[in-house]
Short mmCIF file of C-alpha atoms in Angstrom, two decimals:
data_model
loop_
_atom_site.label_atom_id
_atom_site.label_comp_id
_atom_site.label_asym_id
_atom_site.label_seq_id
_atom_site.Cartn_x
_atom_site.Cartn_y
_atom_site.Cartn_z
CA MET A 1493 22.41 15.18 30.73
CA PRO A 1494 20.77 13.19 27.85
CA THR A 1495 21.38 11.17 26.31
CA PRO A 1496 23.12 11.81 22.78
CA ARG A 1497 21.14 9.63 19.78
CA PRO A 1498 22.47 8.16 17.27
CA ARG A 1499 23.52 9.86 13.74
CA PRO A 1500 21.92 7.71 10.91
CA LEU A 1501 24.07 6.64 8.13
CA THR A 1502 26.55 8.75 6.23
CA PRO A 1503 23.88 8.89 2.02
CA THR A 1504 26.90 8.72 -0.61
CA PRO A 1505 27.42 12.62 -2.20
CA TRP A 1506 25.73 13.55 -5.20
CA ARG A 1507 27.60 12.11 -7.76
CA TRP A 1508 27.76 12.46 -11.30
CA GLN A 1509 28.97 10.61 -14.96
CA CYS A 1510 30.69 12.51 -18.20
CA HIS A 1511 28.70 11.17 -21.06
CA ARG A 1512 31.65 11.40 -22.49
CA CYS A 1513 34.57 9.68 -21.55
CA ARG A 1514 32.16 7.75 -18.64
CA THR A 1515 34.32 9.03 -15.87
CA TRP A 1516 32.21 9.59 -12.07
CA TYR A 1517 33.25 13.48 -10.00
CA ALA A 1518 30.91 14.77 -6.92
CA LEU A 1519 29.14 17.66 -8.04
CA SER A 1520 30.23 19.19 -4.54
CA CYS A 1521 33.13 18.65 -6.04
CA THR A 1522 33.20 20.02 -10.26
CA ARG A 1523 30.40 20.19 -12.46
CA ARG A 1524 33.29 19.90 -15.41
CA CYS A 1525 34.79 17.20 -17.15
CA LEU A 1526 38.14 16.63 -15.98
CA GLU A 1527 39.20 14.58 -19.24
CA CYS A 1528 37.42 16.14 -21.93
CA SER A 1529 36.02 19.15 -20.17
CA HIS A 1530 32.35 18.20 -21.54
CA THR A 1531 30.01 20.11 -18.54
CA PHE A 1532 27.49 18.26 -16.71
CA CYS A 1533 24.05 18.79 -18.52
CA GLN A 1534 20.27 17.38 -18.30
CA GLU A 1535 19.95 17.90 -21.81
CA GLU A 1536 18.93 15.45 -24.49
CA HIS A 1537 20.93 14.80 -27.20
CA PRO A 1538 21.18 13.35 -30.48
CA THR A 1539 22.86 9.68 -30.54
CA ALA A 1540 25.35 9.88 -33.24
CA THR A 1541 24.30 7.44 -35.89
CA ALA A 1542 27.46 5.79 -38.01
CA LEU A 1543 26.89 6.03 -41.58
CA PRO A 1544 26.27 2.86 -43.89
CA THR A 1545 29.04 1.05 -45.48
CA THR A 1546 29.38 -0.62 -48.60
CA THR A 1547 32.03 -3.92 -47.38
CA SER A 1548 32.75 -4.93 -44.20
CA PRO A 1549 35.99 -4.87 -43.40
CA SER A 1550 37.85 -8.25 -43.51
CA SER A 1551 40.49 -8.07 -40.51
CA PRO A 1552 39.63 -9.13 -37.67
CA ARG A 1553 42.22 -5.93 -36.46
CA LEU A 1554 40.07 -3.57 -38.29
CA ARG A 1555 36.36 -5.22 -37.45
CA ARG A 1556 37.27 -4.53 -33.80
CA GLN A 1557 38.89 -1.33 -34.12
CA SER A 1558 35.09 0.02 -36.00
CA LEU A 1559 32.89 -1.05 -33.65
CA ALA A 1560 35.16 0.70 -30.66
CA ARG A 1561 34.90 3.93 -32.29
CA ARG A 1562 30.48 2.74 -32.30
CA SER A 1563 30.62 2.10 -28.78
CA ARG A 1564 32.04 5.33 -28.10
CA LYS A 1565 30.17 7.28 -31.20
CA SER A 1566 26.81 5.72 -29.37
CA ARG A 1567 28.12 6.42 -25.94
CA ARG A 1568 29.00 9.77 -26.04
CA SER A 1569 24.88 10.91 -26.72
CA GLY A 1570 23.33 12.53 -23.69
CA PRO A 1571 22.76 13.42 -20.79
CA CYS A 1572 25.56 13.11 -17.99
CA ASP A 1573 24.11 10.51 -15.41
CA SER A 1574 23.68 11.48 -12.00
CA GLU A 1575 22.91 9.67 -8.45
CA PHE A 1576 21.51 10.70 -5.19
CA ASP A 1577 21.05 9.19 -2.43
CA PHE A 1578 17.84 10.10 -1.27
CA GLU A 1579 16.83 7.64 0.96
CA GLY A 1580 19.83 8.89 3.24
CA TRP A 1581 20.00 12.05 3.04
CA ALA A 1582 16.40 12.10 4.07
CA ALA A 1583 16.78 10.32 7.65
CA LEU A 1584 19.99 12.01 8.29
CA GLY A 1585 16.89 15.62 7.36
CA SER A 1586 15.24 14.31 10.04
CA TRP A 1587 18.01 13.40 12.68
CA ARG A 1588 18.85 17.38 11.88
CA ARG A 1589 15.64 18.77 12.70
CA MET A 1590 14.73 16.51 15.39
CA ALA A 1591 18.01 17.24 17.02
CA VAL A 1592 17.69 21.21 16.67
CA THR A 1593 14.51 21.12 18.19
CA SER A 1594 16.33 19.33 21.00
CA ALA A 1595 18.55 21.46 21.11
CA ALA A 1596 16.17 25.10 21.20
CA LEU A 1597 14.07 23.30 23.47
CA ARG A 1598 17.48 22.19 26.04
CA ARG A 1599 17.70 26.69 25.58
CA ARG A 1600 14.81 27.11 26.26
CA GLY A 1601 14.41 25.47 29.40
CA ARG A 1602 18.02 26.81 30.93
CA ALA A 1603 16.51 30.12 29.84
CA HIS A 1604 13.77 30.26 32.05
CA GLY A 1605 15.22 27.81 34.74
CA ASP A 1606 14.96 29.95 37.13
CA ALA A 1607 12.40 31.69 36.72
CA ARG A 1608 10.02 27.81 36.91
CA ARG A 1609 12.17 26.87 39.74
CA GLN A 1610 11.08 29.36 41.70
CA LYS A 1611 7.25 28.36 41.57
CA LYS A 1612 6.09 24.94 42.44
CA ASP A 1613 3.08 25.30 42.80
CA ASP A 1614 1.04 22.72 39.93
CA HIS A 1615 0.20 25.07 37.28
CA ARG A 1616 2.54 26.25 36.29
CA GLY A 1617 5.22 22.11 36.48
CA GLN A 1618 1.55 21.37 33.91
CA GLY A 1619 2.65 23.61 32.20
CA ARG A 1620 5.95 22.71 31.48
CA GLY A 1621 5.22 19.10 30.66
CA ASP A 1622 2.20 20.60 27.72
CA GLU A 1623 4.88 22.92 26.38
CA ARG A 1624 7.89 19.90 26.06
CA SER A 1625 5.30 17.58 24.54
CA ARG A 1626 4.22 20.47 22.27
CA THR A 1627 7.59 21.05 20.56
CA GLU A 1628 8.23 16.46 20.49
CA SER A 1629 5.52 17.41 18.86
CA GLU A 1630 6.67 20.28 16.71
CA ARG A 1631 10.23 18.55 16.23
CA GLU A 1632 8.07 14.71 14.64
CA ALA A 1633 5.47 16.43 13.07
CA TYR A 1634 7.94 17.13 9.87
CA MET A 1635 9.94 14.04 9.72
CA THR A 1636 9.90 10.70 7.40
CA TRP A 1637 12.51 8.61 10.21
CA LYS A 1638 12.29 7.62 13.60
CA LEU A 1639 14.31 5.99 15.55
CA ALA A 1640 13.29 2.58 17.23
CA THR A 1641 14.62 -0.59 18.30
CA THR A 1642 16.45 -3.31 16.69
CA THR A 1643 15.86 -6.50 16.59
CA GLY A 1644 17.43 -7.06 19.59
CA GLY A 1645 16.60 -4.70 21.75
CA SER A 1646 19.91 -3.86 22.54
CA LYS A 1647 20.70 -0.06 20.64
CA GLU A 1648 18.41 2.01 17.90
CA ALA A 1649 18.68 2.67 14.56
CA TRP A 1650 16.92 5.00 12.39
CA SER A 1651 13.82 3.77 9.74
CA PRO A 1652 11.63 4.64 7.22
CA LEU A 1653 8.26 5.57 8.60
CA PRO A 1654 5.28 3.89 6.22
CA GLN A 1655 3.10 5.11 3.10
CA GLU A 1656 0.39 6.34 5.01
CA ASP A 1657 2.56 8.30 7.85
CA GLN A 1658 5.58 9.55 4.70
CA ALA A 1659 2.55 11.11 3.04
CA ASP A 1660 0.90 12.76 6.06
CA VAL A 1661 4.31 14.29 6.23
CA LEU A 1662 4.95 15.80 2.97
CA ARG A 1663 1.17 16.78 3.12
CA ARG A 1664 2.58 19.27 5.88
CA LYS A 1665 5.85 19.69 4.99
CA GLU A 1666 3.82 21.36 1.32
CA LYS A 1667 1.80 23.13 3.56
CA LEU A 1668 5.22 25.38 5.16
CA TYR A 1669 6.63 25.59 2.12
CA ALA A 1670 3.37 27.38 0.06
CA ARG A 1671 3.00 30.38 3.20
CA GLY A 1672 6.81 30.33 3.18
CA GLY A 1673 7.77 29.26 6.37
CA HIS A 1674 10.60 27.09 6.05
CA ASP A 1675 14.00 26.73 6.02
CA CYS A 1676 15.59 25.38 3.16
CA SER A 1677 19.10 24.00 5.10
CA LEU A 1678 16.37 22.47 7.86
CA HIS A 1679 13.95 21.19 6.55
CA CYS A 1680 14.04 20.32 2.90
CA ASP A 1681 16.20 16.68 1.96
CA TRP A 1682 17.23 16.90 -1.15
CA PRO A 1683 17.91 20.05 -3.89
CA ASN A 1684 15.50 22.39 -4.09
CA GLU A 1685 12.72 19.82 -3.40
CA CYS A 1686 10.68 23.73 -1.96
CA GLY A 1687 10.35 24.26 -4.97
CA HIS A 1688 8.84 21.02 -6.80
CA ALA A 1689 6.66 20.30 -3.70
CA ILE A 1690 5.04 24.72 -4.64
CA TYR A 1691 5.29 24.09 -7.90
CA ALA A 1692 3.20 20.89 -7.31
CA ALA A 1693 1.14 22.06 -5.26
CA LYS A 1694 -0.43 25.61 -8.13
CA GLU A 1695 -0.47 22.45 -10.47
CA ARG A 1696 -2.89 20.52 -8.79
CA GLU A 1697 -4.67 24.22 -8.35
CA ALA A 1698 -4.93 24.63 -10.95
CA GLN A 1699 -6.27 21.73 -12.84
CA ALA A 1700 -9.14 22.55 -9.18
CA GLU A 1701 -9.79 25.60 -10.53
CA ALA A 1702 -9.79 24.32 -15.07
CA VAL A 1703 -12.95 21.88 -13.30
CA ARG A 1704 -14.68 24.51 -11.11
CA ARG A 1705 -14.69 26.52 -15.06
CA ASP A 1706 -15.81 23.51 -16.73
CA GLY A 1707 -18.34 22.76 -14.28
CA GLU A 1708 -20.35 26.00 -14.69
CA LEU A 1709 -20.73 26.03 -18.52
CA SER A 1710 -22.53 22.77 -18.37
CA PRO A 1711 -25.48 22.57 -19.79
CA ALA A 1712 -28.31 24.07 -17.17
CA TRP A 1713 -30.34 21.59 -18.66
CA GLY A 1714 -27.83 19.11 -16.97
CA GLU A 1715 -27.42 15.44 -17.14
CA GLY A 1716 -29.25 12.69 -19.13
CA GLY A 1717 -31.37 16.94 -21.02
CA GLY A 1718 -31.50 15.79 -24.57
CA PHE A 1719 -32.95 19.24 -27.22
CA GLU A 1720 -36.32 19.12 -28.08
CA ILE A 1721 -36.79 18.29 -31.77
CA PHE A 1722 -39.85 19.60 -33.56
CA GLU A 1723 -41.22 19.25 -37.66
CA ASP A 1724 -40.72 21.87 -39.84
CA GLN A 1725 -44.12 23.22 -41.40
CA ASP A 1726 -44.59 24.24 -44.44
CA ALA A 1727 -45.37 28.25 -44.86
CA VAL A 1728 -48.28 29.48 -44.81
CA SER A 1729 -50.30 32.57 -46.77
CA PRO A 1730 -51.14 35.99 -45.43
CA ILE A 1731 -54.64 34.72 -45.22
CA ASP A 1732 -54.56 31.32 -44.11
CA GLU A 1733 -52.56 32.38 -40.78
CA GLU A 1734 -55.99 35.34 -40.92
CA ASP A 1735 -58.31 32.04 -40.55
CA GLY A 1736 -56.43 30.30 -37.59
CA GLY A 1737 -53.37 29.29 -40.18
CA GLY A 1738 -53.20 26.14 -41.97
CA ASP A 1739 -51.09 24.54 -44.02
CA ALA A 1740 -50.82 22.61 -47.13
CA HIS A 1741 -51.61 19.24 -46.35
CA GLY A 1742 -55.09 21.25 -44.03
CA GLN A 1743 -53.11 21.02 -40.21
CA VAL A 1744 -53.99 23.42 -37.94
CA THR A 1745 -51.30 25.20 -37.39
CA ARG A 1746 -52.35 28.35 -35.49
CA ALA A 1747 -54.82 28.63 -32.61
CA GLY A 1748 -57.73 30.63 -31.67
CA ALA A 1749 -58.65 29.54 -35.71
CA ASP A 1750 -63.17 28.61 -36.50
CA VAL A 1751 -63.08 25.32 -37.14
CA GLU A 1752 -65.43 25.36 -39.86
CA SER A 1753 -62.84 26.93 -42.17
CA LEU A 1754 -59.83 24.73 -41.21
CA GLU A 1755 -61.79 21.00 -41.34
CA THR A 1756 -61.10 21.08 -45.28
CA PRO A 1757 -57.70 22.68 -47.38
CA LEU A 1758 -58.72 26.56 -48.43
CA SER A 1759 -59.19 26.90 -51.89
CA PRO A 1760 -58.04 29.49 -54.77
CA ARG A 1761 -61.76 30.30 -54.23
CA SER A 1762 -62.22 30.72 -51.57
CA TRP A 1763 -60.61 33.56 -50.55
CA GLY A 1764 -62.70 35.40 -52.37
CA GLY A 1765 -62.42 38.12 -55.33
CA ASP A 1766 -62.07 36.33 -58.43
CA GLY A 1767 -61.93 32.64 -57.91
CA ASP A 1768 -64.43 32.43 -60.75
CA ALA A 1769 -63.05 34.56 -63.49
CA GLU A 1770 -59.84 32.28 -63.06
CA GLU A 1771 -60.93 29.40 -63.49
CA GLU A 1772 -63.17 30.05 -66.86
CA ASP A 1773 -59.39 31.75 -68.70
CA ASP A 1774 -58.36 28.08 -67.67
CA ALA A 1775 -61.58 26.74 -69.54
CA THR A 1776 -61.10 29.69 -72.90
CA GLU A 1777 -57.50 28.39 -72.90
CA LEU A 1778 -57.80 24.87 -72.83
CA SER A 1779 -60.24 24.27 -75.29
CA ALA A 1780 -58.11 26.39 -77.93
CA ALA A 1781 -55.47 23.81 -77.03
CA ARG A 1782 -57.04 21.23 -78.09
CA THR A 1783 -58.86 23.27 -81.25
CA VAL A 1784 -55.28 23.47 -82.46
CA GLN A 1785 -54.33 20.08 -81.92
CA GLN A 1786 -57.25 18.77 -83.99
CA MET A 1787 -56.14 21.18 -86.67
CA LYS A 1788 -52.73 19.49 -86.75
CA ALA A 1789 -54.35 15.90 -87.44
CA SER A 1790 -56.28 16.93 -90.04
CA GLU A 1791 -53.38 18.16 -92.17
CA LEU A 1792 -51.53 15.50 -91.42
CA GLN A 1793 -54.55 13.39 -93.09
#
């Protein structure tokens, strides 16, 4: 007969306090206050502020009553307080998982005991030991608390695992919750633990997907790249374009032009056609303007 393992201390029940009358209740008993009929709430309520008074009460008794009314108004702001023994329920959950797996192992051994006793070869015996060790590892896979020998060595007591081991257990439990192979009465140590774990896993997946998409939409030139800035060039006339291109400053802007035609800026005379006629018209207009100015100067004299 195996020695029964000690059970951890009974955890404190989930309690809540009414934010109106400050009365404590066990959540498993009632969600409604028996004093003021308020229902257990978790929402924030606006704090009641007292109106400013022009004169303060002169009597000490009236001042005490005024302070009491103000304190009652400030206490009526929500939400209701609640207390949950996370460590106690985690220890009880680890003990429950150990007890359930141990009972399942004993039932499995009784069911196959007769057939195993008839087979006395070493291979079967080794297989039985492997099955027991595998069941032990499965039992400890989701335990955040363990039995440890006390300082005196006389008995065993429950103690939490180190933080690194607890993190590994929580990751394994999260994978179990995600694939839906859990039992809330066996694997959850506090209310809706599986729901919170699945929600946190989905949030991390969404963040990872957003980061991956941002990486796919990054610029093609990579890190440290930049745009190459070109200086604006002046417009080129069609004749310049035919000759190879030259801007107003006499710089070559297009390849393939004749070198001799691009050494100096192109003038209107090189465009061909009516260059000389335009120069003669300009000279005639200039001489006419000078004649008019001389006539005006002689009249003034």
